[in-house]
Tab-separated table of C-alpha atoms in Angstrom:
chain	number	residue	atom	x	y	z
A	28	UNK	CA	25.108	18.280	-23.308
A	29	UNK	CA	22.008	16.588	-21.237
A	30	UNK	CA	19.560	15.385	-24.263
A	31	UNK	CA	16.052	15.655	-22.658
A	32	UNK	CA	13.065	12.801	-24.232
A	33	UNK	CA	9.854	14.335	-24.700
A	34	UNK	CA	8.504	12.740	-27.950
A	35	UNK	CA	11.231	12.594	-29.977
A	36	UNK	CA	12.936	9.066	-32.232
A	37	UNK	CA	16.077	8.714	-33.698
A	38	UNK	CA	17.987	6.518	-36.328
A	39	UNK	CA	15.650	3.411	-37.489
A	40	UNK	CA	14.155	2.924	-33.809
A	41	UNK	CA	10.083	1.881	-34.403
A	42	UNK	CA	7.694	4.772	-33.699
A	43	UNK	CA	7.139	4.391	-29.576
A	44	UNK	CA	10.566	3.042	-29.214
A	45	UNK	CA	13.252	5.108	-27.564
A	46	UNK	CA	16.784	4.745	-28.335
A	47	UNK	CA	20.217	5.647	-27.506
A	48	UNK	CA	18.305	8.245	-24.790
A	49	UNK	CA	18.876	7.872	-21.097
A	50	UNK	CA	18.153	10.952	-19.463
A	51	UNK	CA	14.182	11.414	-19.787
A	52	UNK	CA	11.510	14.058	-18.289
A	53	UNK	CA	8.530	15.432	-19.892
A	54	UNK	CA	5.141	14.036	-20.861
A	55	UNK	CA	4.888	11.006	-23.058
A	56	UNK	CA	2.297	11.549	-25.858
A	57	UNK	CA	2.644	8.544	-27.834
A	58	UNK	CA	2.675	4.716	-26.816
A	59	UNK	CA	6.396	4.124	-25.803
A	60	UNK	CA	9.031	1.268	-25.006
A	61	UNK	CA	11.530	1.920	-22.169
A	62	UNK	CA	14.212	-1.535	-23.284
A	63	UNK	CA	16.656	-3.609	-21.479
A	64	UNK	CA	19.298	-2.767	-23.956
A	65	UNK	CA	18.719	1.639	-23.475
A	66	UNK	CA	18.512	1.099	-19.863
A	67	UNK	CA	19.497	3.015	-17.157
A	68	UNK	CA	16.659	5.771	-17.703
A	69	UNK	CA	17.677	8.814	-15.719
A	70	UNK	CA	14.784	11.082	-15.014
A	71	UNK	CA	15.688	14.949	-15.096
A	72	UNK	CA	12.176	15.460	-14.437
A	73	UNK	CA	9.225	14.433	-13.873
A	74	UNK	CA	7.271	11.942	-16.395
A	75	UNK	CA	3.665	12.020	-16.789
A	76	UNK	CA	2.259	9.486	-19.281
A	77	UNK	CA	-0.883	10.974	-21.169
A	78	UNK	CA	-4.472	9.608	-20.873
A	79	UNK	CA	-4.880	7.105	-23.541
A	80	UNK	CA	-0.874	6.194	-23.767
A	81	UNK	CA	0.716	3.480	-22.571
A	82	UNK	CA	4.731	2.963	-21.445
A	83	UNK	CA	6.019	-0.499	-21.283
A	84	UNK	CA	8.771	-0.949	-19.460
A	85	UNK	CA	10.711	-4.493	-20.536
A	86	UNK	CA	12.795	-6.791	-18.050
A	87	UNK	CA	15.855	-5.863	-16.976
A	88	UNK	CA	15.505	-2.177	-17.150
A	89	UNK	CA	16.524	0.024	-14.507
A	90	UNK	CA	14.964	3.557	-13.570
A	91	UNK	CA	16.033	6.016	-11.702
A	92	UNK	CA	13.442	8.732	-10.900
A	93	UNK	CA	16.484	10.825	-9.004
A	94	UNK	CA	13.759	12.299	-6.526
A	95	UNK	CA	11.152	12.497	-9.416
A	96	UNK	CA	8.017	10.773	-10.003
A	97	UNK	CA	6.040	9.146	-12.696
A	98	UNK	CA	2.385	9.998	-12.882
A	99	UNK	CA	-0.012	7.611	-14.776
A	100	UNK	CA	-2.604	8.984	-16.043
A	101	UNK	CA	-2.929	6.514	-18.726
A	102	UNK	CA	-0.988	2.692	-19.062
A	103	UNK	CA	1.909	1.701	-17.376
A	104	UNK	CA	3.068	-2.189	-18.221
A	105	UNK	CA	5.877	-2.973	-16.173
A	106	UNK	CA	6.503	-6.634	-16.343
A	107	UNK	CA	9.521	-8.039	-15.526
A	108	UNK	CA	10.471	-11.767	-15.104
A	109	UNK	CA	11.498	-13.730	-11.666
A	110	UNK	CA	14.934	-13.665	-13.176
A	111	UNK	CA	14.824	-10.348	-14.728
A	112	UNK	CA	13.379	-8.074	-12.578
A	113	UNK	CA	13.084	-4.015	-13.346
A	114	UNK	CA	14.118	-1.785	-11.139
A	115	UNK	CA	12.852	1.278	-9.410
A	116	UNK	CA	15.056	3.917	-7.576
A	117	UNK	CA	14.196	6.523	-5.413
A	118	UNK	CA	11.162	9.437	-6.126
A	119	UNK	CA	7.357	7.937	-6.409
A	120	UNK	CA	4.926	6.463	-8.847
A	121	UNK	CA	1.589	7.620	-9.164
A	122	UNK	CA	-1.499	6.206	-10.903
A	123	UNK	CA	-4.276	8.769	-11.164
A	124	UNK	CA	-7.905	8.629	-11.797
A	125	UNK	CA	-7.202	8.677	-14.990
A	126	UNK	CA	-5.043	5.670	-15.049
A	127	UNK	CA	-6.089	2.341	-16.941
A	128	UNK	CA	-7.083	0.352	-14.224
A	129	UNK	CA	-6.019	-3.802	-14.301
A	130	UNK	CA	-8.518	-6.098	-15.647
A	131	UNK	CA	-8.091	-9.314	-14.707
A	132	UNK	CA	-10.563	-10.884	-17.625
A	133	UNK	CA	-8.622	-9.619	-20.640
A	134	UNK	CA	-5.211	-8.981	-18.894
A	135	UNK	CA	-5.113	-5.485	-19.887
A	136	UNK	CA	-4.506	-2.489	-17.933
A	137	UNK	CA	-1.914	-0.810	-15.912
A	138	UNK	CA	0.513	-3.590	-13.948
A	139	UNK	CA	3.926	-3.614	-12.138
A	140	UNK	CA	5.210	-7.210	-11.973
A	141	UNK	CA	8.419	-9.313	-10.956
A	142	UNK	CA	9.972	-5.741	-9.863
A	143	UNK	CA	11.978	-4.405	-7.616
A	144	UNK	CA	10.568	-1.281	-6.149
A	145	UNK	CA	12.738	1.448	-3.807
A	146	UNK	CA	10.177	4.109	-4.680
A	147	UNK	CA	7.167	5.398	-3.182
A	148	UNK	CA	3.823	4.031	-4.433
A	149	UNK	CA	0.504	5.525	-4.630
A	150	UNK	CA	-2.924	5.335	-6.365
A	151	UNK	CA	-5.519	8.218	-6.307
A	152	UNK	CA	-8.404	6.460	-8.032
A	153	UNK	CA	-6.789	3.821	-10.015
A	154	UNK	CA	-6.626	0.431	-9.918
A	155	UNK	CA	-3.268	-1.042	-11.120
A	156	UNK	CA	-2.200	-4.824	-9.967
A	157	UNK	CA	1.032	-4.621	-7.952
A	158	UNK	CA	2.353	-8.146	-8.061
A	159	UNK	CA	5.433	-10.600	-7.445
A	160	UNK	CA	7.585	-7.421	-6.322
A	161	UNK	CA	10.060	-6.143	-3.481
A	162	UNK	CA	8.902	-3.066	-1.976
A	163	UNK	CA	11.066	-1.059	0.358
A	164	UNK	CA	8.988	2.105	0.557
A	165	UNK	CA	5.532	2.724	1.431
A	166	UNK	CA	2.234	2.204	-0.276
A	167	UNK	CA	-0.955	4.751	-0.416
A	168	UNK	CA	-3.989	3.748	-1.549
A	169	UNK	CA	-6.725	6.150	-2.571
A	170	UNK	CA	-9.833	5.563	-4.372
A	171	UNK	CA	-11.391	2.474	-6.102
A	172	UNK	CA	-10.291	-1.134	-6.106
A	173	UNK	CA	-6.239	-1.560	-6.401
A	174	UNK	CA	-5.016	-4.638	-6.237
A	175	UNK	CA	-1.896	-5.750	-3.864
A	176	UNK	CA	-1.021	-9.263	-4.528
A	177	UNK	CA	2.103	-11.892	-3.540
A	178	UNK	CA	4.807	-8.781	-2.990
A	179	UNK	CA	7.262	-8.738	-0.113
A	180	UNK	CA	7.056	-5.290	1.743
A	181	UNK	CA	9.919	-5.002	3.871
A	182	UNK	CA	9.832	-0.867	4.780
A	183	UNK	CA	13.406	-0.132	5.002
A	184	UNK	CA	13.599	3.156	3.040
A	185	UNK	CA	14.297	6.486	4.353
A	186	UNK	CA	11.262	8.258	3.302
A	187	UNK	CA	9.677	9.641	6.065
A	188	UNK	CA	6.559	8.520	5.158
A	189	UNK	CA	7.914	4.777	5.140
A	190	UNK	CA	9.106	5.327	8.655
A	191	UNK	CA	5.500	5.372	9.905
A	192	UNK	CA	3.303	3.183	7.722
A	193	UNK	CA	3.393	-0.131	5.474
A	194	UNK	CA	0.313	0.087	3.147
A	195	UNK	CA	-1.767	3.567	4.497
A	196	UNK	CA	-5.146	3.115	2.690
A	197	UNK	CA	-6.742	6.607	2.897
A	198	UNK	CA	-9.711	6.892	1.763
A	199	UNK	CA	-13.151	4.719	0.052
A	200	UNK	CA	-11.848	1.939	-1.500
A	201	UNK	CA	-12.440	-1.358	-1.899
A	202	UNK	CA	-8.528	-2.743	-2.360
A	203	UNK	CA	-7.571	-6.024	-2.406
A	204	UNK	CA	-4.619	-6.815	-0.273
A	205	UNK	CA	-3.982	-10.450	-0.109
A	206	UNK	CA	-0.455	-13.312	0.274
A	207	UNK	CA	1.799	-10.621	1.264
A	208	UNK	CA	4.972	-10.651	3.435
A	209	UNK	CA	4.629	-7.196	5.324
A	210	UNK	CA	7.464	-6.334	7.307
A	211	UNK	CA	9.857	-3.788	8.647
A	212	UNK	CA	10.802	-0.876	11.261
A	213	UNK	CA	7.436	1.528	10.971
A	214	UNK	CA	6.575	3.005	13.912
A	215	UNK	CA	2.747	3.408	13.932
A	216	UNK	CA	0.912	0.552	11.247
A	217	UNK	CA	2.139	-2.395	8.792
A	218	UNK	CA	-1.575	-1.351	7.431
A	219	UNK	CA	-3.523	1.518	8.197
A	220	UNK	CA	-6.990	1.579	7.056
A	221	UNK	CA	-8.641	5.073	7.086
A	222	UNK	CA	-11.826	4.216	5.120
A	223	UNK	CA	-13.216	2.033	2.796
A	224	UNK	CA	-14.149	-1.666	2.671
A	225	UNK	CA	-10.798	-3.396	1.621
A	226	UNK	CA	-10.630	-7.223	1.731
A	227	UNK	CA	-6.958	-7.920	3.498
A	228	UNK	CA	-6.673	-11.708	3.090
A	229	UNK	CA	-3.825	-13.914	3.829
A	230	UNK	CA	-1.126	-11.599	4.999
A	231	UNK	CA	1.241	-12.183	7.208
A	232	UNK	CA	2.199	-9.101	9.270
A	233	UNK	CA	4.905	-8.313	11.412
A	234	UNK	CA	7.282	-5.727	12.718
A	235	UNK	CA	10.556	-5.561	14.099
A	236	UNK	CA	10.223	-1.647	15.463
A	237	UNK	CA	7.190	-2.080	17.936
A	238	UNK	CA	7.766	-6.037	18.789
A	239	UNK	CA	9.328	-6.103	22.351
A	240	UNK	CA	8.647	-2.552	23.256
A	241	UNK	CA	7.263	-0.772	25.942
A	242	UNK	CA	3.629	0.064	27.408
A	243	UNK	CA	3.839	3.402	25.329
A	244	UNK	CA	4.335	2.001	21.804
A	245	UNK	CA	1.137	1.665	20.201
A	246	UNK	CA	2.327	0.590	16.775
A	247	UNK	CA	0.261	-2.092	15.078
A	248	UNK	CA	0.393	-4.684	12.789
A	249	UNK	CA	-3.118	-3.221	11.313
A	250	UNK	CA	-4.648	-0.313	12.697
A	251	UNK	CA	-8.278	0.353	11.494
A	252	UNK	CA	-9.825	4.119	12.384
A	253	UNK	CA	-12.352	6.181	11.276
A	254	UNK	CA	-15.842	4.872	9.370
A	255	UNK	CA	-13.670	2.077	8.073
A	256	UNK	CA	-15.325	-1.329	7.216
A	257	UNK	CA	-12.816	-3.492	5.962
A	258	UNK	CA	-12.690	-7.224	5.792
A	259	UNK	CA	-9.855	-9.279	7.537
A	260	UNK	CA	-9.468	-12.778	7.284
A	261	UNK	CA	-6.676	-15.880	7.529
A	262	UNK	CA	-4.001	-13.153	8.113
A	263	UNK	CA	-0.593	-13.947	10.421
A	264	UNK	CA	-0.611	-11.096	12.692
A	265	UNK	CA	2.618	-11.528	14.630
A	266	UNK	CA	5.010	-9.744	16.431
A	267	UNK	CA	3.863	-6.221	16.390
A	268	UNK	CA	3.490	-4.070	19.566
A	269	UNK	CA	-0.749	-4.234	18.844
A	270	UNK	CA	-1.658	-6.996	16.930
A	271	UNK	CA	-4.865	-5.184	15.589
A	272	UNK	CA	-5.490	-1.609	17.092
A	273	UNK	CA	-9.060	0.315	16.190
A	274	UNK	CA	-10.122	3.554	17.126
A	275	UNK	CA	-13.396	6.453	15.237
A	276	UNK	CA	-16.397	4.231	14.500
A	277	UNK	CA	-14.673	1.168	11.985
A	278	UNK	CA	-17.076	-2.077	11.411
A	279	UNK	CA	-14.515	-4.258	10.991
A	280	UNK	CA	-14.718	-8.074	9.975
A	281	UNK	CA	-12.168	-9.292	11.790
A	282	UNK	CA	-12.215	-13.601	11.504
A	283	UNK	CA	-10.435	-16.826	10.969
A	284	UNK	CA	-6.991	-14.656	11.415
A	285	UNK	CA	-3.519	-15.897	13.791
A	286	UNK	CA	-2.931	-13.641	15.983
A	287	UNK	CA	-0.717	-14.061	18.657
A	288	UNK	CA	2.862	-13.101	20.333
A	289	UNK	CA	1.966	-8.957	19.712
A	290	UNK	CA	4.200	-7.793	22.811
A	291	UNK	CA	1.602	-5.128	24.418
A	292	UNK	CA	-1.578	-6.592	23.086
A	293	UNK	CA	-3.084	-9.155	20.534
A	294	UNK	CA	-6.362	-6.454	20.238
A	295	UNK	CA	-6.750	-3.005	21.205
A	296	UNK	CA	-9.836	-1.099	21.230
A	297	UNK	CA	-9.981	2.953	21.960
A	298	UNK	CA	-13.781	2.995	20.353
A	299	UNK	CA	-17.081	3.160	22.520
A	300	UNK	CA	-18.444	0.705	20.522
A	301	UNK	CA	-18.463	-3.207	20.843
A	302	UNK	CA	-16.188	-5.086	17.774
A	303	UNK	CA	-17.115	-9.313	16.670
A	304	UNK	CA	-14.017	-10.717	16.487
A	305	UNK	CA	-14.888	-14.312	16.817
A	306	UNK	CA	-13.132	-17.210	15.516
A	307	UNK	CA	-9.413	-16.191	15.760
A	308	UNK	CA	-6.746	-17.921	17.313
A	309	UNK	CA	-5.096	-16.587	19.891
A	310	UNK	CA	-2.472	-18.236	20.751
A	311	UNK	CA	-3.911	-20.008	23.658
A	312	UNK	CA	-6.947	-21.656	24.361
A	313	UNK	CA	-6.382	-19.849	27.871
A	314	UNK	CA	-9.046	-17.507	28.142
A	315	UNK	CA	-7.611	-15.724	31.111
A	316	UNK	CA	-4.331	-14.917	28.991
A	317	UNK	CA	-6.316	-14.205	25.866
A	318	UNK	CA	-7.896	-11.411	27.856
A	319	UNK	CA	-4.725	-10.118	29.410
A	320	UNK	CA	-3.865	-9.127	25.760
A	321	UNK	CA	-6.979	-7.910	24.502
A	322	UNK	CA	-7.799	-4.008	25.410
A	323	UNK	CA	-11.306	-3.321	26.038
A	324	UNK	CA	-14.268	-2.315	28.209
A	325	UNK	CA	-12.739	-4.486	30.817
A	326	UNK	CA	-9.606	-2.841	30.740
A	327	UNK	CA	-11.496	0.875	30.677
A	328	UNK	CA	-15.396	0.968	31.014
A	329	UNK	CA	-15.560	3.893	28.747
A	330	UNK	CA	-15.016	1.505	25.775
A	331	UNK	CA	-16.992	-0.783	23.628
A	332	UNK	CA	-16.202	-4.911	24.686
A	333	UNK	CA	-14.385	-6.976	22.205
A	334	UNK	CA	-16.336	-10.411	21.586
A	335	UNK	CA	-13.589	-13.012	20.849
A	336	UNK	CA	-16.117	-15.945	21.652
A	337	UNK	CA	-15.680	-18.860	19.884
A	338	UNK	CA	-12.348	-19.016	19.010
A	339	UNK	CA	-10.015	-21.146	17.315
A	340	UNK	CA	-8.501	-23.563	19.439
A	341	UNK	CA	-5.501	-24.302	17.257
A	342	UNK	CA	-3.647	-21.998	14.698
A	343	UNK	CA	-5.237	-21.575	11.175
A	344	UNK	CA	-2.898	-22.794	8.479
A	345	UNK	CA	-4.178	-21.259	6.115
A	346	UNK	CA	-3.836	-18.012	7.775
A	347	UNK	CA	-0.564	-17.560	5.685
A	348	UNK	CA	0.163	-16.039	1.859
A	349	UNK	CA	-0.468	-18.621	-0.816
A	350	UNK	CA	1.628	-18.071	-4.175
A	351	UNK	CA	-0.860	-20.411	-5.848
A	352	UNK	CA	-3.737	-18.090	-5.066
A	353	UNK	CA	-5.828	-16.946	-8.132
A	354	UNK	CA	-6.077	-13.193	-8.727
A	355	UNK	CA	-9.870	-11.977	-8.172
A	356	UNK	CA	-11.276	-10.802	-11.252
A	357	UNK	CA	-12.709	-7.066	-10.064
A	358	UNK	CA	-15.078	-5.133	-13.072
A	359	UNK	CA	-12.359	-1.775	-13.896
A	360	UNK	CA	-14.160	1.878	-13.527
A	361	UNK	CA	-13.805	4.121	-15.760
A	362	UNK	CA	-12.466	7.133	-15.575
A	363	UNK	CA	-14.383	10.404	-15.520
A	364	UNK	CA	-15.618	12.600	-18.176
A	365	UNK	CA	-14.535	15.425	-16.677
A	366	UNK	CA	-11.923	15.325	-14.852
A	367	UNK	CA	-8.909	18.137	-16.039
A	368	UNK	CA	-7.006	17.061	-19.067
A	369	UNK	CA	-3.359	16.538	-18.672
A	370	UNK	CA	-1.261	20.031	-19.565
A	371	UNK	CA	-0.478	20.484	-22.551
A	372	UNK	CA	2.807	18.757	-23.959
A	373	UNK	CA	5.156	21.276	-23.626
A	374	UNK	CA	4.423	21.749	-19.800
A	375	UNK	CA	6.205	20.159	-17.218
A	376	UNK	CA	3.859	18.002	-15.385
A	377	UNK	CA	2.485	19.810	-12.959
A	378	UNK	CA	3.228	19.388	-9.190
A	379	UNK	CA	0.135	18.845	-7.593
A	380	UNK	CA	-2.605	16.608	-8.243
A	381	UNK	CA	-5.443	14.483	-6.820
A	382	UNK	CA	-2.491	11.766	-5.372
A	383	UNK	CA	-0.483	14.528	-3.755
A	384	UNK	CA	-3.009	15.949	-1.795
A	385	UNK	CA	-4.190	12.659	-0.887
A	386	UNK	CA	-0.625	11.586	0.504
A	387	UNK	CA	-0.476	15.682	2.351
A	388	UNK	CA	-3.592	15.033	3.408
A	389	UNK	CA	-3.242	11.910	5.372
A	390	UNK	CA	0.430	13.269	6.404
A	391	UNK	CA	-1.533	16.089	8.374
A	392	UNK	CA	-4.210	13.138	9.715
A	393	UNK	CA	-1.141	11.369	11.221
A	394	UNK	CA	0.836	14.123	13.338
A	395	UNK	CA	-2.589	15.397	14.627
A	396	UNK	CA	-3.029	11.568	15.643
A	397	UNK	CA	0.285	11.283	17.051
A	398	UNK	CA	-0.131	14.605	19.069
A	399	UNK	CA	-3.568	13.188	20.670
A	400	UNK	CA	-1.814	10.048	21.209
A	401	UNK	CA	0.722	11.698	23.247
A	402	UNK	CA	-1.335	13.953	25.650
A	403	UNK	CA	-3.172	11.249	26.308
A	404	UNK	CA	-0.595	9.453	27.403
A	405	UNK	CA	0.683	12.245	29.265
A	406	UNK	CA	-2.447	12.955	30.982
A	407	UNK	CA	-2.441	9.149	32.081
A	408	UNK	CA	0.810	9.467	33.650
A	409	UNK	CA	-0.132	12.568	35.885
C-alpha cells in the first residue's frame, strides 16, 4: 500500500515533523521537517508548500521529485552542510510570488544551501538565496531580486531546457549573480539576459559545446537581448564560441571583465546601436587582434560600433569568484495582496502557474530566435 503525506503525524513525532513517511505529494499546510533519519522522500506528486508555511529540509536528506516539482509559495529552508549536503533528483523547484524572499539582515527567508541540485530551478517573483551548491540543470529567473551566489553550474542534465541555457533570466529583475563557476555543453548562452538590470559580478564563464567550433555557432558565454540593462563586471569570460553576444536594444555595463580565447569572437554585436565596453582585457594589448574578434559596425555597417577604448592592458585578477565575498544585503518585497490563494488543501497543486508560463514563455522566445538565427544564416550563404 503507497501511504500518501498530506498533513498527517504519527506515533510521538512533534507537530511539523514527519515520520516513518517516504512517499509524499500534496500541499503542506503546517510548518514541517523533512529529516536525515526519514530520508529518501519520494514524491508521488507534486508538493506545494502554503503561503505562510515553511519546510525545512535537514542535511543529509535526499529527495526525489520523480518528474514532480515543489512549488514555494511560502518558506523553503534547505540547508545542508559542506559535508552533508541534501540532495535533489530530477523534476523542478519553484518559488512563486508568493514565496518568502531571503533577507540577508535577519537571515530569514527562503534558502537552498550546501546542496546538491539535479533539478530544474526557477523563481517567478521570489527572491530565495541559492548558495554553496552543485547545479546540473538549468536556472530561470523571473521577477524581483534572486540571489545566485558561490554555486558550481556545470549543465550536464538532460532536460531540454538545460541543453540550451545556463542561468536564462527572463524577465525585470534585478538578480544578483556573483563567484560562480558556470560551465557545461549548452548550445546557445551560459547566461541569457532577457530583461532587467541584474548585477553579474565575478563569474567565471565557460563552455565546452561552442569553444572550438565553427563560424555558424553563435553560442555565448552571456548573451544580452532585448531592453536589457544589466551590469557586468570582473567576470572570466573564457572559452565560449561568443564571449559576450547582444542583440534588441540592451544598455549593457559591460567593464573591468577578462575576456579572451572565445573561438569565433570575444564581442558580438547584431544591434544598430553603439555599446561602452571600455576597460576590459582582451587578451592582447594588440589592437589589430582585439578587433579581429570583436563584431561590429566595422565588420557590417548596418550595426552600432563597439567602443573597447581604454582597455586593460593586463588580465584583471580579480575578475574571478571569491568564496570570501560578503552576501549583499537586498530590502525583500512583499508579496501581493491579491494575488490567487493557493487551492484549497485537498487539491492537487495545480499545474500551471505564474513560473510555468514564464519558463513556456521564454521556451517559445528561443525557437523563434533560433529560426531567425538560421535564415539568416542561410540567406548569408546564398
Amino acid at each position: 500500500m503507497v501511504i500518501l503525506f498530506s498533513l498527517v503525524f504519527v506515533g510521538n513525532a512533534p507537530i511539523g515533523t514527519v515520520q516513518g513517511y517516504e512517499a509524499v505529494r500534496g500541499i503542506i499546510t503546517s510548518d514541517t521537517t523533512w529529516t536525515k533519519a526519514n530520508s529518501p522522500y519520494n514524491l508521488t506528486g507534486n508538493i506545494a508548500i502554503d503561503e505562510g508555511v515553511t519546510l525545512n529540509i535537514e542535511a543529509g536528506v535526499t529527495i526525489n521529485l520523480n518528474g514532480y516539482y515543489i512549488r514555494v509559495n511560502g518558506t523553503l529552508i534547505a540547508k545542508g552542510t559542506s559535508t552533508d549536503n541534501i540532495l535533489f533528483n530530477g523534476g523542478s523547484i519553484k518559488f512563486t510570488q508568493l514565496s518568502n524572499s531571503w533577507n540577508e539582515q535577519t537571515g530569514t527567508g527562503s534558502i537552498i544551501e550546501n546542496s546538491i541540485i539535479n533539478s530544474l530551478l526557477a523563481t517567478g517573483g521570489g527572491s530565495p538565496k541559492i548558495i554553496n551548491n552543485e547545479i546540473t540543470e538549468s536556472i530561470t529567473l523571473g521577477g524581483n531580486s534572486p540571489i545566485l551566489s558561490k554555486n558550481t553550474i556545470e549543465i550536464t542534465g538532460t532536460e531540454w531546457l538545460s541543453s540550451k541555457i545556463g542561468i536564462w533570466i527572463v524577465e525585470e529583475n534585478s538578480a544578483y549573480i556573483s563567484d560562480n563557476i558556470i560551465s557545461g555543453s549548452f548550445d546557445t548562452a551560459g547566461i541569457q539576459i532577457d530583461g532587467g538590470s541584474p548585477t553579474i559580478e565575478r563569474n567565471q564563464i565557460s563552455n565546452d559545446y561552442g569553444y572550438g567550433s565553427s563560424e555558424d555557432r553563435h553560442q555565448a558565454g552571456i548573451l544580452i537581448s532585448n531592453n536589457a540593462s544589466p551590469i557586468i563586471k570582473q567576470n572570466t569570460i573564457t572559452k565560449n564560441a561568443i564571449g559576450i553576444s547582444l542583440a534588441g536594444y540592451p544598455t549593457p555595463t559591460i567593464i573591468n571583465n577578462n575576456i579572451e580565447e572565445n573561438s569565433n569572437y570575444n564581442l558580438r554585436m547584431s544591434v544598430q546601436v553603439d555599446i561602452a565596453a571600455a576597460n576590459n582585457w582582451w587578451g592582447t594589448t594588440d589592437t589589430a587582434v582585439i578587433d579581429q574578434k570583436i563584431y561590429d559596425y566595422n565588420d557590417d555597417f548596418n550595426l552600432g560600433k563597439i567602443n573597447y577604448t581604454p582597455f586593460l592592458t593586463a588580465p584583471n585578477p580579480q575578475a574571478v569568484p571569491d568564496p570570501n565575498a560578503p552576501t549583499p544585503t537586498i530590502a525583500p518585497t512583499s508579496p501581493p495582496t491579491d494575488s490567487p490563494s493557493t487551492p484549497a488543501p485537498s487539491q492537487e497543486p495545480g499545474q500551471t502557474d505564474q513560473t510555468e508560463a514564464i519558463i513556456g514563455a521564454a521556451i517559445v522566445m528561443i525557437v523563434l530566435s533560433a529560426g531567425l538565427g538560421l535564415l539568416i544564416y542561410l540567406i548569408k550563404r546564398k
